[in-house]
Tab-separated table of C-alpha atoms in Angstrom:
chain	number	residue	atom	x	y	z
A	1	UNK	CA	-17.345	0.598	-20.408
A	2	UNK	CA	-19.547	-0.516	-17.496
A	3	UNK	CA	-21.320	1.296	-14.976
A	4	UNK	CA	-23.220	1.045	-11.710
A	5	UNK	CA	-24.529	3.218	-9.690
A	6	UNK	CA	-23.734	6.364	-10.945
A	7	UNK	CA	-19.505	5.169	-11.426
A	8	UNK	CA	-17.833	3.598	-14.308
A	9	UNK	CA	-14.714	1.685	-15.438
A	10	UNK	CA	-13.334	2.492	-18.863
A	11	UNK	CA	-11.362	0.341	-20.276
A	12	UNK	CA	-8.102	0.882	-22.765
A	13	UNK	CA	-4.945	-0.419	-24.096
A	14	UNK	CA	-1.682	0.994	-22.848
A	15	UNK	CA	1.011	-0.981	-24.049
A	16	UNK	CA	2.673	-4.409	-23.386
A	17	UNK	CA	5.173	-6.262	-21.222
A	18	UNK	CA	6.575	-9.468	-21.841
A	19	UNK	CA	4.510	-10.022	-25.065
A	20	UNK	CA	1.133	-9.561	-23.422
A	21	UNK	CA	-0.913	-6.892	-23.612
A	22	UNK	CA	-1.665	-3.972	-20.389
A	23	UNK	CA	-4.491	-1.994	-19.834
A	24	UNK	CA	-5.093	1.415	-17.992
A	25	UNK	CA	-8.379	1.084	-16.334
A	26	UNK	CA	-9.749	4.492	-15.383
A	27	UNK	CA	-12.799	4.156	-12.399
A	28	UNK	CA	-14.670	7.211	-12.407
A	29	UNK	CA	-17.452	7.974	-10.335
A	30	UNK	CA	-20.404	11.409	-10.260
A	31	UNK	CA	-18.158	13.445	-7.924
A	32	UNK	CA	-15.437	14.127	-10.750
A	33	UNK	CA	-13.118	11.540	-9.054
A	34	UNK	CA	-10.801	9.304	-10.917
A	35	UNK	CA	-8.747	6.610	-10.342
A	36	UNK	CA	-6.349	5.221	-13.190
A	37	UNK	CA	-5.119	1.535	-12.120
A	38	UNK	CA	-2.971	-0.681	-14.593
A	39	UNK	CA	-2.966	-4.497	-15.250
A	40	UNK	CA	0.960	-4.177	-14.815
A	41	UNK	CA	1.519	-4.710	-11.535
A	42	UNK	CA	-1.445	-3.675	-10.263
A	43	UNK	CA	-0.868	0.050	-10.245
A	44	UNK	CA	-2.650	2.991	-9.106
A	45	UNK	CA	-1.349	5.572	-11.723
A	46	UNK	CA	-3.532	8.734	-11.211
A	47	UNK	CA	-5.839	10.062	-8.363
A	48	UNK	CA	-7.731	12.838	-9.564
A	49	UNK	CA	-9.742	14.711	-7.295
A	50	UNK	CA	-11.173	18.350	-6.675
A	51	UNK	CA	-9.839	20.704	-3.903
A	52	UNK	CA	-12.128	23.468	-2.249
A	53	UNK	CA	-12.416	25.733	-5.168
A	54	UNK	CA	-13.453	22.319	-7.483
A	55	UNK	CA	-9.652	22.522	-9.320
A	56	UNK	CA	-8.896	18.978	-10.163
A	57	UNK	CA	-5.533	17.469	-9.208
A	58	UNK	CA	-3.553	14.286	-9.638
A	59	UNK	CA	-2.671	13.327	-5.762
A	60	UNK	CA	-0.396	10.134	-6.557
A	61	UNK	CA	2.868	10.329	-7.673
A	62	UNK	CA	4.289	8.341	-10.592
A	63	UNK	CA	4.606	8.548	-13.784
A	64	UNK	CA	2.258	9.507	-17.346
A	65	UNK	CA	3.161	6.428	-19.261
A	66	UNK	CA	3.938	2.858	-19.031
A	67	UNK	CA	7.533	2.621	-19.530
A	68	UNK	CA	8.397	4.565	-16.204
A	69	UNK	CA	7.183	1.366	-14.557
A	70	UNK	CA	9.349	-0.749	-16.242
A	71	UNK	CA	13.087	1.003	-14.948
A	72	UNK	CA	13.844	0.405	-11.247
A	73	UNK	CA	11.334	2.614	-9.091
A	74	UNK	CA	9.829	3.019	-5.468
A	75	UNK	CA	6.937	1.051	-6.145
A	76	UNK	CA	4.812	3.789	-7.065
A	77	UNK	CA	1.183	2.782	-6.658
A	78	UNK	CA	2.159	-1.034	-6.802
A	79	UNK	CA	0.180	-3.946	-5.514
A	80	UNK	CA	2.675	-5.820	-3.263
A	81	UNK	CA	3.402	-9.180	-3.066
A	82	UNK	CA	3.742	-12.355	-2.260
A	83	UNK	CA	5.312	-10.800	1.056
A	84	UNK	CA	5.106	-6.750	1.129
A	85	UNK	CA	8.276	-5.393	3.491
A	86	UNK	CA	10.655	-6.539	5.008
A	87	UNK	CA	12.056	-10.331	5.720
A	88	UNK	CA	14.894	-10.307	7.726
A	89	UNK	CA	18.165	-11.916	5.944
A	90	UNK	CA	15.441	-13.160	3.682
A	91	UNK	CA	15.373	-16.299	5.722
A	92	UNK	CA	12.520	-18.087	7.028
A	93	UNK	CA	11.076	-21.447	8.752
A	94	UNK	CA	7.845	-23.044	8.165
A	95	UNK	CA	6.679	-26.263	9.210
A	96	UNK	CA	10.188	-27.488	9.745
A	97	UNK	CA	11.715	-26.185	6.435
A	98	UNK	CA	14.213	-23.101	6.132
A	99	UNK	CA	13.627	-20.894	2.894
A	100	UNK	CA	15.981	-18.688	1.740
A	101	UNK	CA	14.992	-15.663	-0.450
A	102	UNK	CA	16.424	-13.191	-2.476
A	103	UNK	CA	18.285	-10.299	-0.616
A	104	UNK	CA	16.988	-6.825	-2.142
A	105	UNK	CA	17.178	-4.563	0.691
A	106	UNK	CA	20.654	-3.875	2.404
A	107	UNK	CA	20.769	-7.236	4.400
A	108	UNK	CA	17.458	-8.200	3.794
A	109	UNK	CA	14.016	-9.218	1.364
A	110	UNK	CA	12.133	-6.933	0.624
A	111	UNK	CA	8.427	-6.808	-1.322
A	112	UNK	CA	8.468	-9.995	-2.151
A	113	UNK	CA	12.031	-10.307	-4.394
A	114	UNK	CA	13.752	-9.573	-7.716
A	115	UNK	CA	10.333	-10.284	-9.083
A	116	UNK	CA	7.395	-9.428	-6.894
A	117	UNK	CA	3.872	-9.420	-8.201
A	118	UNK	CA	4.426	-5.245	-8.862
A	119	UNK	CA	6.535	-6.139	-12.014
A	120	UNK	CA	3.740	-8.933	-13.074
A	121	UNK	CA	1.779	-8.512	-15.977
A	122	UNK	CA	-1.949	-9.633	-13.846
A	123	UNK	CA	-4.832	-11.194	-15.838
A	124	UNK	CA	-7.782	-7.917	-15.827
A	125	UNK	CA	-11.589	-7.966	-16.479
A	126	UNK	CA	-14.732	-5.705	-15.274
A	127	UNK	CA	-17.306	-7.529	-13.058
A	128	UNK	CA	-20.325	-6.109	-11.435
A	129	UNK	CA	-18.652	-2.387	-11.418
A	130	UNK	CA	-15.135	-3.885	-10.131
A	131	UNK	CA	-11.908	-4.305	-11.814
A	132	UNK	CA	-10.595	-7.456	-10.814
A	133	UNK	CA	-7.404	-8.453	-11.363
A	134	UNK	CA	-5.935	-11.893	-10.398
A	135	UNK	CA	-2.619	-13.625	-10.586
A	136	UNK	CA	-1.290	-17.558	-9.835
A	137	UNK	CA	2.375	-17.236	-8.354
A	138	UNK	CA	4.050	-20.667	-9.056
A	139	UNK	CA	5.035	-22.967	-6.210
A	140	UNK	CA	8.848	-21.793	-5.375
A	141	UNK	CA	8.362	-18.470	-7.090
A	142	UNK	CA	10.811	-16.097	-5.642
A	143	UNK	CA	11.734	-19.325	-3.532
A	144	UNK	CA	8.143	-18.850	-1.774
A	145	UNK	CA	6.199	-22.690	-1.131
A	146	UNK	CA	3.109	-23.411	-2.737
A	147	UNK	CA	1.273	-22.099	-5.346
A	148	UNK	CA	-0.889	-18.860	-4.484
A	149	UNK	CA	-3.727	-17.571	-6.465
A	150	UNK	CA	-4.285	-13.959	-5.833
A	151	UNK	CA	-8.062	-12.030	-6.728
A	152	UNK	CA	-7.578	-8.062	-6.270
A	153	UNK	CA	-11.072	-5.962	-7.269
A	154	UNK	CA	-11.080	-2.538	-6.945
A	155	UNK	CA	-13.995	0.096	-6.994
A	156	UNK	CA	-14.989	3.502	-6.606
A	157	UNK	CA	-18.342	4.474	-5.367
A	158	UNK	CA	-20.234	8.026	-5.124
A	159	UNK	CA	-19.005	8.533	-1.508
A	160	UNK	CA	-15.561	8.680	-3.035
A	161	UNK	CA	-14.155	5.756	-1.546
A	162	UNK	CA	-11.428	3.493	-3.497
A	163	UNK	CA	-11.644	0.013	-2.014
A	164	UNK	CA	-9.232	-2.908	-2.274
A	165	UNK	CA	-9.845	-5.675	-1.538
A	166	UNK	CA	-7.688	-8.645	-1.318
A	167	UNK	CA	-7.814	-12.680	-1.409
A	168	UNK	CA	-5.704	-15.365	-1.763
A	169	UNK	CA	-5.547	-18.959	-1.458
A	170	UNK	CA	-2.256	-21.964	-1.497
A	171	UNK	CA	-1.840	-25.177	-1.779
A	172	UNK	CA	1.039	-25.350	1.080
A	173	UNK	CA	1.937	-23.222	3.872
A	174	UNK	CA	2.994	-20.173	2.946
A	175	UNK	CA	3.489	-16.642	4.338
A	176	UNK	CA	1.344	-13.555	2.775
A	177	UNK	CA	1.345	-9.989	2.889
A	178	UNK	CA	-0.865	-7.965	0.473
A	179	UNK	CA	-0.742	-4.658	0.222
A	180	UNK	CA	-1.142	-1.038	-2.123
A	181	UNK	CA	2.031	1.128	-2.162
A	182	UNK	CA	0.773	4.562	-3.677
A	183	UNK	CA	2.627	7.825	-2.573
A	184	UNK	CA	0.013	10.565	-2.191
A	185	UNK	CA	0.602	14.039	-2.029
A	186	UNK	CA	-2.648	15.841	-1.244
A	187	UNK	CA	-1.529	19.028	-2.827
A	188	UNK	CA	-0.956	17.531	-6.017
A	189	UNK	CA	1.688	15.524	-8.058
A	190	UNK	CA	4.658	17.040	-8.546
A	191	UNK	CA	4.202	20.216	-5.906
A	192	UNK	CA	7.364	19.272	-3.456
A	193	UNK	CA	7.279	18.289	-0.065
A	194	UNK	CA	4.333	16.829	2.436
A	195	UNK	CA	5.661	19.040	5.084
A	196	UNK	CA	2.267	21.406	5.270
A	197	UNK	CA	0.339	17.924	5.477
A	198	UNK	CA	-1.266	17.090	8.333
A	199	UNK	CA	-1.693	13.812	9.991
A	200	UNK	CA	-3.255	11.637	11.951
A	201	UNK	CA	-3.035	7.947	12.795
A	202	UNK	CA	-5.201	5.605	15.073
A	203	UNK	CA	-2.676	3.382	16.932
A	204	UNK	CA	-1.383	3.406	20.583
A	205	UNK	CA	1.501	1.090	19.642
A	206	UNK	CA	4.007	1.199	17.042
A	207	UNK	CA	7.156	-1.101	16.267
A	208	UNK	CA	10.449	-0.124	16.306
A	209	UNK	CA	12.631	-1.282	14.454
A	210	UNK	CA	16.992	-2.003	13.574
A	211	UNK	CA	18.998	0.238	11.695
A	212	UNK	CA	18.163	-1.983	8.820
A	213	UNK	CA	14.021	-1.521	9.396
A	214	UNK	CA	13.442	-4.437	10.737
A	215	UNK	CA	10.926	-4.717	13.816
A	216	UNK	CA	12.747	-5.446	16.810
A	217	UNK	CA	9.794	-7.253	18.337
A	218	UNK	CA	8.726	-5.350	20.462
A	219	UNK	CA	5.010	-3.550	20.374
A	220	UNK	CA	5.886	0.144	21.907
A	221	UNK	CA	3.188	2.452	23.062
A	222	UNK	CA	3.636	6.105	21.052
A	223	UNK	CA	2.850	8.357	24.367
A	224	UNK	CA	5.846	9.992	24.929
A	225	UNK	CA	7.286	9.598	21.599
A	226	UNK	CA	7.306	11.641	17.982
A	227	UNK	CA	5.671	8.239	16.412
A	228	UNK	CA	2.221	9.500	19.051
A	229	UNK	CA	0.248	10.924	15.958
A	230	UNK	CA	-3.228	10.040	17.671
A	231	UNK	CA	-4.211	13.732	17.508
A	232	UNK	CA	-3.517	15.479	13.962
A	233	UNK	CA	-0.039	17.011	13.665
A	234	UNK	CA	1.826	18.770	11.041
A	235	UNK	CA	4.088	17.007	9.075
A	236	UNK	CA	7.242	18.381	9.192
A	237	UNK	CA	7.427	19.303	12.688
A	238	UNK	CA	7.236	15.954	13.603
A	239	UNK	CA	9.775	14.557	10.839
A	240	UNK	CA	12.447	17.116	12.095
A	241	UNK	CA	11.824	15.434	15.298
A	242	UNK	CA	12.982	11.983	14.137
A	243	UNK	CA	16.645	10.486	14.618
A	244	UNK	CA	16.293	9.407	10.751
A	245	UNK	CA	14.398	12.810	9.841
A	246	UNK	CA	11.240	10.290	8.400
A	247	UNK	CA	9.031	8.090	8.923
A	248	UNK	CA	8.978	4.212	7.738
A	249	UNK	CA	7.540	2.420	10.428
A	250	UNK	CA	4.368	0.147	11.044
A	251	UNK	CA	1.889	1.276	13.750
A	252	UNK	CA	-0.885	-1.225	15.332
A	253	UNK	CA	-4.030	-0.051	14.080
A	254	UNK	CA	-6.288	0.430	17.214
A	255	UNK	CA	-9.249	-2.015	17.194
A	256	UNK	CA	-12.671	-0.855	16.500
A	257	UNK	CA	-16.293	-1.715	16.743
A	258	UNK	CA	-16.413	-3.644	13.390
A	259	UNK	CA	-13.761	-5.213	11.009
A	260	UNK	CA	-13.540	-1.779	9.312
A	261	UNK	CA	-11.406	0.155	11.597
A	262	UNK	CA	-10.638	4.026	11.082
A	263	UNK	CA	-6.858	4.204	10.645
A	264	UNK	CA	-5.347	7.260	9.416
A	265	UNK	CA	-6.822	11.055	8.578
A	266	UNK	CA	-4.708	13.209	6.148
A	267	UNK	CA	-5.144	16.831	5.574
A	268	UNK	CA	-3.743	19.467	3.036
A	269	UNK	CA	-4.941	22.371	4.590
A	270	UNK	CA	-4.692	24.797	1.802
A	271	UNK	CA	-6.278	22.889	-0.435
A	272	UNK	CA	-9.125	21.474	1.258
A	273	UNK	CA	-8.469	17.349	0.327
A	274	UNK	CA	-8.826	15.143	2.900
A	275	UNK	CA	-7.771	11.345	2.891
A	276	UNK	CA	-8.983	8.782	5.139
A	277	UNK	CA	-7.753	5.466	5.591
A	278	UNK	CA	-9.844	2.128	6.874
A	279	UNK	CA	-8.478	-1.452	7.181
A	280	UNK	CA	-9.272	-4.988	7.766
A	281	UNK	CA	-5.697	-5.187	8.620
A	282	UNK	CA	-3.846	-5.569	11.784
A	283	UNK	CA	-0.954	-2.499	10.822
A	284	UNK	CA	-0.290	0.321	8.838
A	285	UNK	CA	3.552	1.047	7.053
A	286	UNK	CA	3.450	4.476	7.349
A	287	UNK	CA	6.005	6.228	4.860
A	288	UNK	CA	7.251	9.222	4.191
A	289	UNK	CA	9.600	9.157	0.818
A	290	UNK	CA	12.748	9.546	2.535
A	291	UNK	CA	14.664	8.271	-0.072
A	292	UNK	CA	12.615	9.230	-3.155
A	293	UNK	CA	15.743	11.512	-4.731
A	294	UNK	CA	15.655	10.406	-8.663
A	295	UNK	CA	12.435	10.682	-10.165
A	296	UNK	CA	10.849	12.973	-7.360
A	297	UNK	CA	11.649	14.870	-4.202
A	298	UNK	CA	12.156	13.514	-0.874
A	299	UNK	CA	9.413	14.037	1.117
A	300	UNK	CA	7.267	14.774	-1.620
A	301	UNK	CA	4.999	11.987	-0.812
A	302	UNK	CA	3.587	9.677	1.790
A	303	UNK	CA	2.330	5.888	2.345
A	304	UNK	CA	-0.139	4.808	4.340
A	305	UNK	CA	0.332	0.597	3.347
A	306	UNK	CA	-1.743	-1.210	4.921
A	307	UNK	CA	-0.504	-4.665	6.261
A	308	UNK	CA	0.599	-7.537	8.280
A	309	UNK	CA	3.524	-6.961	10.458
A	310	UNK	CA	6.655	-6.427	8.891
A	311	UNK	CA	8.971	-10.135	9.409
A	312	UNK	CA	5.728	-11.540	10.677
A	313	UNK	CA	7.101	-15.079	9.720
A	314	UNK	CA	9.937	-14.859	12.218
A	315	UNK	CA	8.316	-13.225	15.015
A	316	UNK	CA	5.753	-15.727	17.085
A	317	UNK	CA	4.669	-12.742	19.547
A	318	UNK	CA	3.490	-10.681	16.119
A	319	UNK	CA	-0.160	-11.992	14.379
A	320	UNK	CA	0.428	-14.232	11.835
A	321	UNK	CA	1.348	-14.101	8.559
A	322	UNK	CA	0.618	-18.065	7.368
A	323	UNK	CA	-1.412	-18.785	4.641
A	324	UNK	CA	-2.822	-22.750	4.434
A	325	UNK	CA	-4.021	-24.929	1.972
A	326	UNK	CA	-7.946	-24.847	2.638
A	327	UNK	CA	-7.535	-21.247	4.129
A	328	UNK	CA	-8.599	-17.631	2.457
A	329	UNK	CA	-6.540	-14.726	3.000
A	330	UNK	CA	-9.253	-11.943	2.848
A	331	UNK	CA	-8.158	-8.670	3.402
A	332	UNK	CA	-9.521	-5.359	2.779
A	333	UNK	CA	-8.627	-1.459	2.369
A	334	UNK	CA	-10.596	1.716	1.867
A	335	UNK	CA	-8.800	5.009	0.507
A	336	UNK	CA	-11.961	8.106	1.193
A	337	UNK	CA	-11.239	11.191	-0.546
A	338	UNK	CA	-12.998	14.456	1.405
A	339	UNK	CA	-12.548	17.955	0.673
A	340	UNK	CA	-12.885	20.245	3.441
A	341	UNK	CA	-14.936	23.745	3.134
């Protein structure tokens, strides 16, 4: 076990993949918040934290052992990669040369292929009060250039913040997108739908996208739209109001006065939890389980993944999405967990 500051990280076998060995990491800190996180895939397994009355509650959805990972899924509580979303027809240039990836997703690639670094078994250890996890992704993995070394640490602290942070480094041009794909429901695992939630997301623009979900292009302002959620609305109001009846779209997370910009607030009202969202990153993918229908309800859960825009690589008017040799992808993400009196 190792500690700091008044958190810990206990370590433990929990079965293996592929011949080697995964471990459940639990991060705990003095508030009675935990945070399970497994070597497979990176994934954030439990979220326990206290309501009002101080009842403890799992607010991520997946599953209570290690072989619900390995069948086909939603991602639950993956780490996403090499490219999280969508690439459209899977097809890319870069520096003169057309790639062609695997199609996963209706017409398209999607999370980075058949095998994306959520169904990797990720080399673990505890450093200074961080897990840190850390994968090399061959050159023409998944038909992706170059080969990428990944570093992921996560930590807890005693303000009951969960931060991710992200880095990566090739040796050719490639494209990146890192991202954390847990499904929270703030009333608890397992309780049905997010409609009583209510949210809140910092952006003025959002992108629209095909009937396939991929961006058009263009960056839309929200005013005068059901994607404005700049002031805190309740959830299913405003999914009622959507053509598609849900939410899987990327908003532009407004700028703010330093790197860490505020991004989204989420509130369960009858249960006091509170989640906010800050970000290094230039979007959020918010999404709201529309087509979780096998292993839970749809609509029981929600996505806030933050992100690079979706089919960055083929759209020169969107940021970028390169990676290049002698360049660090540094990215990072804080999950705060509140509870409201």
């Amino acid at each position: 076990m190792a500690c700091t500051s008044g958190s810990s990280i206990l370590v433990e076998p929990y079965g293996s993949v592929d011949g080697r060995t995964v471990y459940r990491y639990t991060l705990s800190n003095s508030k009675r918040v935990q945070v399970g996180i497994l070597s497979f895939g990176g994934i954030v397994q439990s979220i326990n934290v206290p309501d009002r009355s101080g009842q403890i509650g799992n607010i991520s959805l997946g599953f209570p052992s290690l072989e619900g990972y390995l069948e086909k899924h939603p991602y639950f509580g993956t780490l996403v990669g090499r490219v999280a979303n969508r690439i459209k027809e899977g097809k890319f240039e870069l520096d003169g040369q057309t790639y062609q990836l695997a199609i996963n997703n209706g017409p398209n690639h999607l999370h980075g292929g058949l095998k994306g670094f959520d169904k990797c078994v990720w080399d673990s250890k505890v450093e200074e009060g961080q897990l840190v996890l850390s994968l090399v992704s061959g050159d023409g993995e998944e038909n992706y250039p170059g080969e990428c070394r990944v570093e992921v640490r996560y930590s807890l602290n005693d303000d009951n913040e969960l931060t991710i942070d992200y880095r990566a480094t090739s040796s050719k041009a490639t494209p990146i997108n890192l991202t954390n794909h847990t499904y929270f429901n703030l009333a608890g695992q397992d309780t049905g739908v997010v409609y009583d939630h209510v949210v809140r997301i910092n952006a003025d623009h959002y992108l629209p996208v095909d009937d396939t979900s991929i961006p058009t292009g263009e960056i839309a302002p929200v005013e005068g739209t059901p994607f404005d959620l700049r002031t805190a609305v309740q959830l299913g109001p405003r999914i009622d109001a959507l053509p598609n009846k849900g939410f899987d779209h990327t908003f532009r997370v407004n700028a703010g006065d330093t790197e860490k910009k505020f991004t989204a607030r989420v509130e369960h009202p009858a249960s006091g939890r509170v989640l906010e969202v800050y970000t290094t990153q230039p979007g959020v993918q918010f999404y709201t389980g529309n087509y979780l229908a096998t292993s839970h309800v749809k609509h029981g859960g929600f996505c806030l993944e933050t992100q690079a825009f979706p089919d960055a690589i083929n759209k020169p008017n969107f940021p970028s999405c390169v990676l290049r040799p002698g360049q660090t992808f540094h990215e990072t993400t804080w999950y705060r967990f509140q509870v409201n009196a």
